[in-house]
Amino acid sequence: MESKKRKISIIGSTGSIGTQALEVLEKLEDKFEIIALAGGSNVELLKQQAEKFKPKYVCVGKNGAEKINISGAQVLYGPQGLDEICSNKENDIILVAVSGKIGLRPTLKAIENGIDIALANKETLVMAGDIVMKKAKDAGVKIVPVDSEHCAIHQCIKDINQVEKLIITASGGPFLHKTIDDMKNATVEETLKHPRWNMGRKITVDSATLMNKGLEVIEAHHLFNMDYDDIKVVVHPQSIVHSAIEYKDGSVIAQLGVPSMHIPIQYAISYPERFEGIKSKSFSFSEIARLDFEKPDFEKFPFLKLAYKAGKIGGSATVCLNAANEEAVFAFLRGEIKLFDIYEITSQVFNSHNVVKNPDIDEIFEIDEQIREQTKALINTKFC
Ligand code: MG
């Protein structure tokens, strides 16, 4: 008997995770049927993807002022189009692969409609983790993380109640063994040279400052319902151990593999099954030879401390942290500020923020907007 194909839609198919997901799906065409692809501003790539993968629906990020024709597919536009895709109960699973706050609404829509989610969007949990996880639990929706560390932890956990702590690994980024002065003078190009992972520009800058790891601590807190004090970060430059958990009896279980996003993407969309799919390189302990671990340097990477602080405060504190950092990272990528200014700016905005305890989704978006304006103003007056 032929097994039923799993029906999937990808929100953010033209980004780094989205394109790698399509590479996985190309190998698994007998296991999956693509219902919809949604892309942002790269309409050309979206068209090519649609011609190759023949989804029923294509959603173009632009508002629809310029109509687009894709043969065989119904073309949808903007946030309304995303809503339509995420409300389509034909989907068994939706991969949310956009980066930034744009991932939050589609995630909530999918949850409302009882559709399982492969989540590659950190901001969804950093901005609204309490709301999203509660709604998912109430609706019986599975959220399987694509982020490699969380995907690793997901693979290690059998019973969360028996877990004592989570151990999140960090590659340390391109400045791990550089001095603070090297970092102060780092160019955009040096910052974007990540030693292990191939990712989008914003997340690569966050990996260089370890803000990415800070956001991942917050993400882990929500996904696995763990106290911040029980979430540890360890620097592991080889990126072979993708993360680990320690059980109450002292047993440590880690997930290992070559650093490739294909594996966590495939795990998240296939869960609870496992398929052969893409195996870019097979794993060999003898070739790896050694694995190093060290404590993170909180002085050199102050973002990590700030993220723990924001997470423990909760409420809108993590919304503020995320929005201020993102605007500062964009300014850095535009060449307007230096790498270390990202922290200066983010911490200034963070320290002046009046925390709202249990913001609802509308308040979260309002606070996000307001923090972005405040951050841009600070950059313009003090740093440009
Ligand atoms: Mg990660």
Short mmCIF file of C-alpha atoms and ligand atoms in Angstrom, two decimals:
data_model
loop_
_atom_site.label_atom_id
_atom_site.label_comp_id
_atom_site.label_asym_id
_atom_site.label_seq_id
_atom_site.Cartn_x
_atom_site.Cartn_y
_atom_site.Cartn_z
CA MET A 1 0.00 0.00 0.00
CA GLU A 2 1.32 3.43 -0.91
CA SER A 3 1.61 5.60 2.19
CA LYS A 4 -0.17 8.93 2.18
CA LYS A 5 1.97 11.93 1.26
CA ARG A 6 2.37 14.56 3.94
CA LYS A 7 1.04 17.93 2.76
CA ILE A 8 3.28 20.89 3.48
CA SER A 9 3.44 24.64 2.90
CA ILE A 10 6.53 26.80 3.30
CA ILE A 11 6.30 30.34 4.59
CA GLY A 12 9.55 31.95 3.48
CA SER A 13 10.56 29.59 0.68
CA THR A 14 13.11 31.97 -0.89
CA GLY A 15 15.18 32.51 2.28
CA SER A 16 18.10 30.49 3.60
CA ILE A 17 15.98 27.88 5.44
CA GLY A 18 13.29 27.85 2.74
CA THR A 19 15.68 27.08 -0.11
CA GLN A 20 17.38 24.35 1.94
CA ALA A 21 13.94 22.92 2.80
CA LEU A 22 13.18 22.66 -0.91
CA GLU A 23 16.47 20.80 -1.41
CA VAL A 24 15.26 18.33 1.22
CA LEU A 25 11.80 18.09 -0.35
CA GLU A 26 13.30 17.44 -3.77
CA LYS A 27 14.81 14.27 -2.30
CA LEU A 28 11.57 13.34 -0.58
CA GLU A 29 9.06 13.92 -3.36
CA ASP A 30 7.44 10.54 -2.70
CA LYS A 31 6.83 11.53 0.94
CA PHE A 32 5.59 15.12 0.65
CA GLU A 33 3.20 17.16 -1.44
CA ILE A 34 3.79 20.90 -1.51
CA ILE A 35 0.55 22.85 -1.09
CA ALA A 36 1.90 26.40 -1.02
CA LEU A 37 5.09 28.40 -1.27
CA ALA A 38 5.28 31.91 0.14
CA GLY A 39 8.21 34.23 -0.55
CA GLY A 40 9.18 37.80 0.13
CA SER A 41 10.69 40.25 -2.30
CA ASN A 42 12.62 37.77 -4.44
CA VAL A 43 9.77 37.17 -6.89
CA GLU A 44 12.04 35.75 -9.60
CA LEU A 45 13.26 32.94 -7.33
CA LEU A 46 9.71 32.31 -6.10
CA LYS A 47 8.56 31.91 -9.70
CA GLN A 48 11.38 29.45 -10.44
CA GLN A 49 10.50 27.46 -7.32
CA ALA A 50 6.82 27.38 -8.31
CA GLU A 51 7.64 26.14 -11.79
CA LYS A 52 9.81 23.37 -10.38
CA PHE A 53 7.71 22.25 -7.40
CA LYS A 54 4.22 23.00 -8.75
CA PRO A 55 2.42 24.09 -5.54
CA LYS A 56 -1.31 24.83 -5.69
CA TYR A 57 -0.79 28.29 -4.19
CA VAL A 58 1.99 30.83 -4.32
CA CYS A 59 2.03 33.85 -2.03
CA VAL A 60 4.01 36.91 -3.04
CA GLY A 61 5.22 39.14 -0.22
CA LYS A 62 4.39 42.33 -2.10
CA ASN A 63 0.90 43.78 -1.64
CA GLY A 64 -0.35 42.84 -5.10
CA ALA A 65 -0.03 46.23 -6.81
CA GLU A 66 1.77 44.36 -9.54
CA LYS A 67 -0.08 41.17 -10.53
CA ILE A 68 2.01 38.09 -11.13
CA ASN A 69 1.17 35.08 -13.27
CA ILE A 70 2.39 31.61 -12.39
CA SER A 71 0.93 28.86 -14.51
CA GLY A 72 -0.87 26.15 -12.59
CA ALA A 73 -0.86 28.04 -9.30
CA GLN A 74 -3.25 30.44 -7.66
CA VAL A 75 -1.31 33.57 -6.72
CA LEU A 76 -2.01 35.22 -3.37
CA TYR A 77 -0.54 38.43 -1.99
CA GLY A 78 0.80 39.87 1.25
CA PRO A 79 -0.29 39.10 4.82
CA GLN A 80 -3.80 38.17 3.67
CA GLY A 81 -2.33 35.56 1.35
CA LEU A 82 -0.26 34.15 4.22
CA ASP A 83 -3.40 33.97 6.36
CA GLU A 84 -5.16 32.06 3.61
CA ILE A 85 -2.33 29.54 3.32
CA CYS A 86 -2.10 29.05 7.08
CA SER A 87 -5.88 28.56 7.33
CA ASN A 88 -5.91 25.87 4.64
CA LYS A 89 -6.63 22.68 6.55
CA GLU A 90 -5.38 20.63 3.63
CA ASN A 91 -1.93 21.23 5.17
CA ASP A 92 -0.57 18.60 7.53
CA ILE A 93 2.35 20.83 8.43
CA ILE A 94 3.54 24.37 7.81
CA LEU A 95 7.21 25.26 7.83
CA VAL A 96 7.57 28.80 9.15
CA ALA A 97 10.94 29.75 7.70
CA VAL A 98 10.78 33.53 7.48
CA SER A 99 13.02 35.53 9.75
CA GLY A 100 11.75 38.41 11.85
CA LYS A 101 8.39 39.30 13.37
CA ILE A 102 6.59 38.47 10.14
CA GLY A 103 6.64 34.82 11.29
CA LEU A 104 4.37 35.39 14.27
CA ARG A 105 0.97 35.86 12.59
CA PRO A 106 1.22 32.85 10.22
CA THR A 107 2.27 30.70 13.18
CA LEU A 108 -0.77 31.79 15.18
CA LYS A 109 -3.04 31.25 12.16
CA ALA A 110 -1.74 27.72 11.69
CA ILE A 111 -2.28 26.98 15.40
CA GLU A 112 -5.86 28.33 15.22
CA ASN A 113 -6.50 25.91 12.38
CA GLY A 114 -4.94 22.94 14.15
CA ILE A 115 -2.04 22.60 11.70
CA ASP A 116 1.29 21.31 13.03
CA ILE A 117 4.29 23.59 12.70
CA ALA A 118 7.96 23.16 11.89
CA LEU A 119 9.29 26.36 13.41
CA ALA A 120 12.40 28.04 12.09
CA ASN A 121 11.43 31.50 13.27
CA LYS A 122 12.94 32.49 16.63
CA GLU A 123 11.06 35.77 16.92
CA THR A 124 7.74 33.93 17.24
CA LEU A 125 8.83 32.54 20.61
CA VAL A 126 11.04 35.44 21.70
CA MET A 127 8.20 37.92 21.13
CA ALA A 128 5.19 35.85 22.13
CA GLY A 129 6.37 32.51 23.53
CA ASP A 130 3.85 32.43 26.39
CA ILE A 131 0.88 33.02 24.08
CA VAL A 132 2.08 30.78 21.24
CA MET A 133 2.93 27.78 23.42
CA LYS A 134 -0.34 28.02 25.36
CA LYS A 135 -2.43 28.25 22.20
CA ALA A 136 -0.54 25.34 20.63
CA LYS A 137 -1.05 23.21 23.73
CA ASP A 138 -4.75 24.02 23.91
CA ALA A 139 -5.20 23.25 20.20
CA GLY A 140 -3.12 20.04 20.37
CA VAL A 141 -0.74 21.45 17.74
CA LYS A 142 2.81 20.11 17.61
CA ILE A 143 5.59 22.67 17.25
CA VAL A 144 8.81 21.00 16.18
CA PRO A 145 11.84 23.30 16.20
CA VAL A 146 14.10 23.62 13.18
CA ASP A 147 16.77 25.64 15.00
CA SER A 148 19.58 23.09 15.22
CA GLU A 149 20.08 23.36 19.00
CA HIS A 150 16.41 23.03 19.83
CA CYS A 151 15.96 20.34 17.24
CA ALA A 152 18.80 18.47 18.98
CA ILE A 153 17.14 18.85 22.38
CA HIS A 154 13.81 17.75 20.89
CA GLN A 155 15.54 14.58 19.69
CA CYS A 156 17.12 13.91 23.11
CA ILE A 157 14.03 14.37 25.28
CA LYS A 158 11.80 11.44 26.08
CA ASP A 159 10.10 12.87 29.15
CA ILE A 160 10.63 16.55 29.94
CA ASN A 161 9.68 15.97 33.59
CA GLN A 162 12.83 13.93 34.09
CA VAL A 163 15.14 16.54 32.60
CA GLU A 164 17.33 18.52 35.00
CA LYS A 165 18.85 20.96 32.54
CA LEU A 166 19.31 21.85 28.91
CA ILE A 167 22.80 22.40 27.53
CA ILE A 168 22.81 24.59 24.43
CA THR A 169 25.99 24.59 22.38
CA ALA A 170 27.36 27.68 20.65
CA SER A 171 30.02 27.64 17.94
CA GLY A 172 31.28 30.97 19.28
CA GLY A 173 31.14 32.58 15.82
CA PRO A 174 34.00 34.22 13.92
CA PHE A 175 35.32 36.21 16.91
CA LEU A 176 35.62 33.41 19.44
CA HIS A 177 39.38 33.66 19.75
CA LYS A 178 39.74 37.28 18.68
CA THR A 179 40.27 40.14 21.10
CA ILE A 180 37.64 42.71 22.04
CA ASP A 181 39.63 45.26 19.99
CA ASP A 182 39.44 43.02 16.92
CA MET A 183 35.70 42.88 17.42
CA LYS A 184 35.43 46.63 17.85
CA ASN A 185 37.01 47.15 14.45
CA ALA A 186 35.31 44.25 12.70
CA THR A 187 33.95 44.90 9.22
CA VAL A 188 30.59 43.63 7.99
CA GLU A 189 32.45 41.17 5.78
CA GLU A 190 34.46 39.69 8.69
CA THR A 191 31.32 39.46 10.79
CA LEU A 192 29.44 37.59 8.08
CA LYS A 193 32.17 34.95 7.77
CA HIS A 194 30.68 32.33 10.03
CA PRO A 195 33.08 29.41 10.53
CA ARG A 196 30.45 26.63 10.62
CA TRP A 197 26.97 27.53 9.51
CA ASN A 198 25.56 28.91 6.30
CA MET A 199 22.71 31.24 7.31
CA GLY A 200 21.00 34.54 6.51
CA ARG A 201 22.78 37.86 7.17
CA LYS A 202 20.89 39.00 10.27
CA ILE A 203 21.31 35.72 12.12
CA THR A 204 24.98 35.55 11.13
CA VAL A 205 25.63 38.91 12.80
CA ASP A 206 23.69 37.67 15.86
CA SER A 207 25.92 34.59 15.90
CA ALA A 208 29.03 36.79 15.94
CA THR A 209 27.79 38.76 18.97
CA LEU A 210 26.25 35.64 20.62
CA MET A 211 22.90 37.46 20.64
CA ASN A 212 21.68 34.52 18.59
CA LYS A 213 22.53 32.23 21.51
CA GLY A 214 20.73 34.59 23.87
CA LEU A 215 17.61 34.44 21.71
CA GLU A 216 17.97 30.66 21.63
CA VAL A 217 18.00 30.50 25.43
CA ILE A 218 14.66 32.37 25.43
CA GLU A 219 13.39 30.09 22.66
CA ALA A 220 14.38 26.99 24.67
CA HIS A 221 12.67 28.32 27.79
CA HIS A 222 9.36 28.49 25.93
CA LEU A 223 9.67 25.34 23.82
CA PHE A 224 10.65 23.06 26.69
CA ASN A 225 9.12 24.97 29.60
CA MET A 226 12.44 25.11 31.47
CA ASP A 227 13.56 27.70 34.03
CA TYR A 228 16.31 30.01 32.80
CA ASP A 229 18.59 28.80 35.58
CA ASP A 230 18.37 25.29 34.13
CA ILE A 231 19.39 26.35 30.62
CA LYS A 232 23.16 26.45 30.17
CA VAL A 233 25.26 27.59 27.22
CA VAL A 234 28.58 25.98 26.37
CA VAL A 235 30.90 27.04 23.56
CA HIS A 236 31.74 24.19 21.22
CA PRO A 237 33.65 25.45 18.19
CA GLN A 238 33.31 22.32 16.01
CA SER A 239 29.47 22.46 15.99
CA ILE A 240 29.23 18.67 16.02
CA VAL A 241 27.34 18.35 19.30
CA HIS A 242 24.22 20.34 18.47
CA SER A 243 23.00 20.43 22.09
CA ALA A 244 22.37 18.11 25.02
CA ILE A 245 20.17 17.48 28.01
CA GLU A 246 21.02 16.27 31.48
CA TYR A 247 18.56 13.97 33.19
CA LYS A 248 17.90 14.03 36.93
CA ASP A 249 20.02 10.90 37.38
CA GLY A 250 23.07 12.59 35.86
CA SER A 251 22.86 10.96 32.43
CA VAL A 252 23.68 13.34 29.61
CA ILE A 253 22.19 12.74 26.16
CA ALA A 254 23.50 14.76 23.24
CA GLN A 255 22.62 14.86 19.57
CA LEU A 256 25.53 14.91 17.13
CA GLY A 257 25.90 15.34 13.41
CA VAL A 258 27.68 17.26 10.69
CA PRO A 259 26.73 20.95 10.79
CA SER A 260 24.12 21.12 8.05
CA MET A 261 20.67 22.70 8.32
CA HIS A 262 19.27 20.01 6.02
CA ILE A 263 19.17 17.55 8.94
CA PRO A 264 17.13 19.63 11.42
CA ILE A 265 14.82 20.88 8.63
CA GLN A 266 14.16 17.32 7.54
CA TYR A 267 13.66 16.10 11.11
CA ALA A 268 11.15 18.86 11.87
CA ILE A 269 9.01 18.32 8.77
CA SER A 270 9.17 14.51 8.98
CA TYR A 271 8.69 14.05 12.75
CA PRO A 272 7.97 11.50 14.17
CA GLU A 273 9.26 9.61 11.13
CA ARG A 274 12.82 9.67 9.81
CA PHE A 275 13.71 9.36 6.14
CA GLU A 276 16.94 8.95 4.26
CA GLY A 277 16.62 12.24 2.37
CA ILE A 278 19.74 14.37 2.10
CA LYS A 279 22.84 13.08 3.76
CA SER A 280 25.37 15.62 2.55
CA LYS A 281 28.23 13.91 4.39
CA SER A 282 28.22 10.83 6.55
CA PHE A 283 29.31 11.13 10.14
CA SER A 284 32.66 9.76 11.30
CA PHE A 285 33.94 9.96 14.88
CA SER A 286 37.48 9.15 13.78
CA GLU A 287 37.54 11.96 11.22
CA ILE A 288 36.29 14.47 13.79
CA ALA A 289 39.05 13.32 16.22
CA ARG A 290 38.35 15.94 18.88
CA LEU A 291 35.52 17.95 20.36
CA ASP A 292 36.29 21.05 22.43
CA PHE A 293 34.10 22.77 24.98
CA GLU A 294 34.59 25.99 26.91
CA LYS A 295 32.63 28.46 29.03
CA PRO A 296 31.20 31.46 27.18
CA ASP A 297 33.01 34.76 27.84
CA PHE A 298 30.25 37.00 29.18
CA GLU A 299 32.53 40.07 29.10
CA LYS A 300 33.28 39.74 25.41
CA PHE A 301 29.75 38.65 24.60
CA PRO A 302 27.54 40.73 26.93
CA PHE A 303 24.43 39.97 24.88
CA LEU A 304 24.20 36.56 26.44
CA LYS A 305 23.83 38.09 29.89
CA LEU A 306 21.32 40.64 28.64
CA ALA A 307 19.20 37.92 27.01
CA TYR A 308 19.06 35.90 30.26
CA LYS A 309 18.05 39.09 32.08
CA ALA A 310 15.31 39.88 29.54
CA GLY A 311 14.06 36.30 29.63
CA LYS A 312 13.83 36.26 33.42
CA ILE A 313 11.95 39.59 33.45
CA GLY A 314 9.60 38.21 30.79
CA GLY A 315 6.58 40.08 29.39
CA SER A 316 7.57 42.75 26.89
CA ALA A 317 11.26 42.68 27.92
CA THR A 318 12.11 40.10 25.28
CA VAL A 319 10.05 41.97 22.66
CA CYS A 320 12.16 45.03 23.40
CA LEU A 321 15.45 43.13 23.34
CA ASN A 322 14.63 41.55 20.00
CA ALA A 323 13.38 44.71 18.27
CA ALA A 324 16.21 46.97 19.45
CA ASN A 325 18.85 44.42 18.51
CA GLU A 326 17.34 43.81 15.09
CA GLU A 327 17.25 47.50 14.19
CA ALA A 328 20.83 47.93 15.41
CA VAL A 329 21.95 44.89 13.37
CA PHE A 330 20.33 46.38 10.26
CA ALA A 331 22.18 49.66 10.89
CA PHE A 332 25.44 47.71 11.24
CA LEU A 333 24.76 45.85 7.97
CA ARG A 334 24.14 49.22 6.27
CA GLY A 335 27.55 50.35 7.54
CA GLU A 336 26.11 53.05 9.82
CA ILE A 337 27.41 51.75 13.14
CA LYS A 338 30.17 49.48 14.48
CA LEU A 339 29.69 45.93 15.70
CA PHE A 340 29.99 46.83 19.40
CA ASP A 341 27.51 49.68 18.96
CA ILE A 342 24.82 47.03 18.49
CA TYR A 343 25.14 46.15 22.16
CA GLU A 344 25.45 49.79 23.28
CA ILE A 345 22.26 50.71 21.45
CA THR A 346 20.27 47.63 22.41
CA SER A 347 21.17 47.86 26.10
CA GLN A 348 20.36 51.60 26.22
CA VAL A 349 16.93 51.01 24.72
CA PHE A 350 16.40 47.94 26.91
CA ASN A 351 17.28 49.78 30.12
CA SER A 352 14.81 52.57 29.37
CA HIS A 353 11.92 50.21 28.58
CA ASN A 354 8.89 50.07 30.88
CA VAL A 355 8.03 46.38 30.90
CA VAL A 356 4.43 45.35 30.20
CA LYS A 357 3.74 42.15 32.10
CA ASN A 358 1.35 40.07 30.01
CA PRO A 359 1.03 41.83 26.66
CA ASP A 360 -1.50 40.47 24.16
CA ILE A 361 -0.58 40.04 20.49
CA ASP A 362 -1.67 43.56 19.47
CA GLU A 363 0.29 45.10 22.33
CA ILE A 364 3.32 43.02 21.36
CA PHE A 365 3.24 44.43 17.82
CA GLU A 366 2.71 47.97 19.15
CA ILE A 367 5.64 47.68 21.56
CA ASP A 368 7.77 46.17 18.81
CA GLU A 369 7.02 49.16 16.51
CA GLN A 370 7.60 51.69 19.25
CA ILE A 371 10.97 50.13 20.22
CA ARG A 372 12.07 50.10 16.58
CA GLU A 373 11.27 53.82 16.22
CA GLN A 374 13.08 54.59 19.46
CA THR A 375 16.11 52.55 18.34
CA LYS A 376 16.28 54.20 14.92
CA ALA A 377 16.06 57.64 16.55
CA LEU A 378 18.87 56.77 18.94
CA ILE A 379 21.03 55.53 16.07
CA ASN A 380 20.39 58.71 14.07
CA THR A 381 21.07 61.13 16.90
CA LYS A 382 23.98 59.46 18.65
CA PHE A 383 25.69 57.09 16.28
CA CYS A 384 25.46 58.43 12.74
MG MG B 1 20.64 27.79 16.18
#
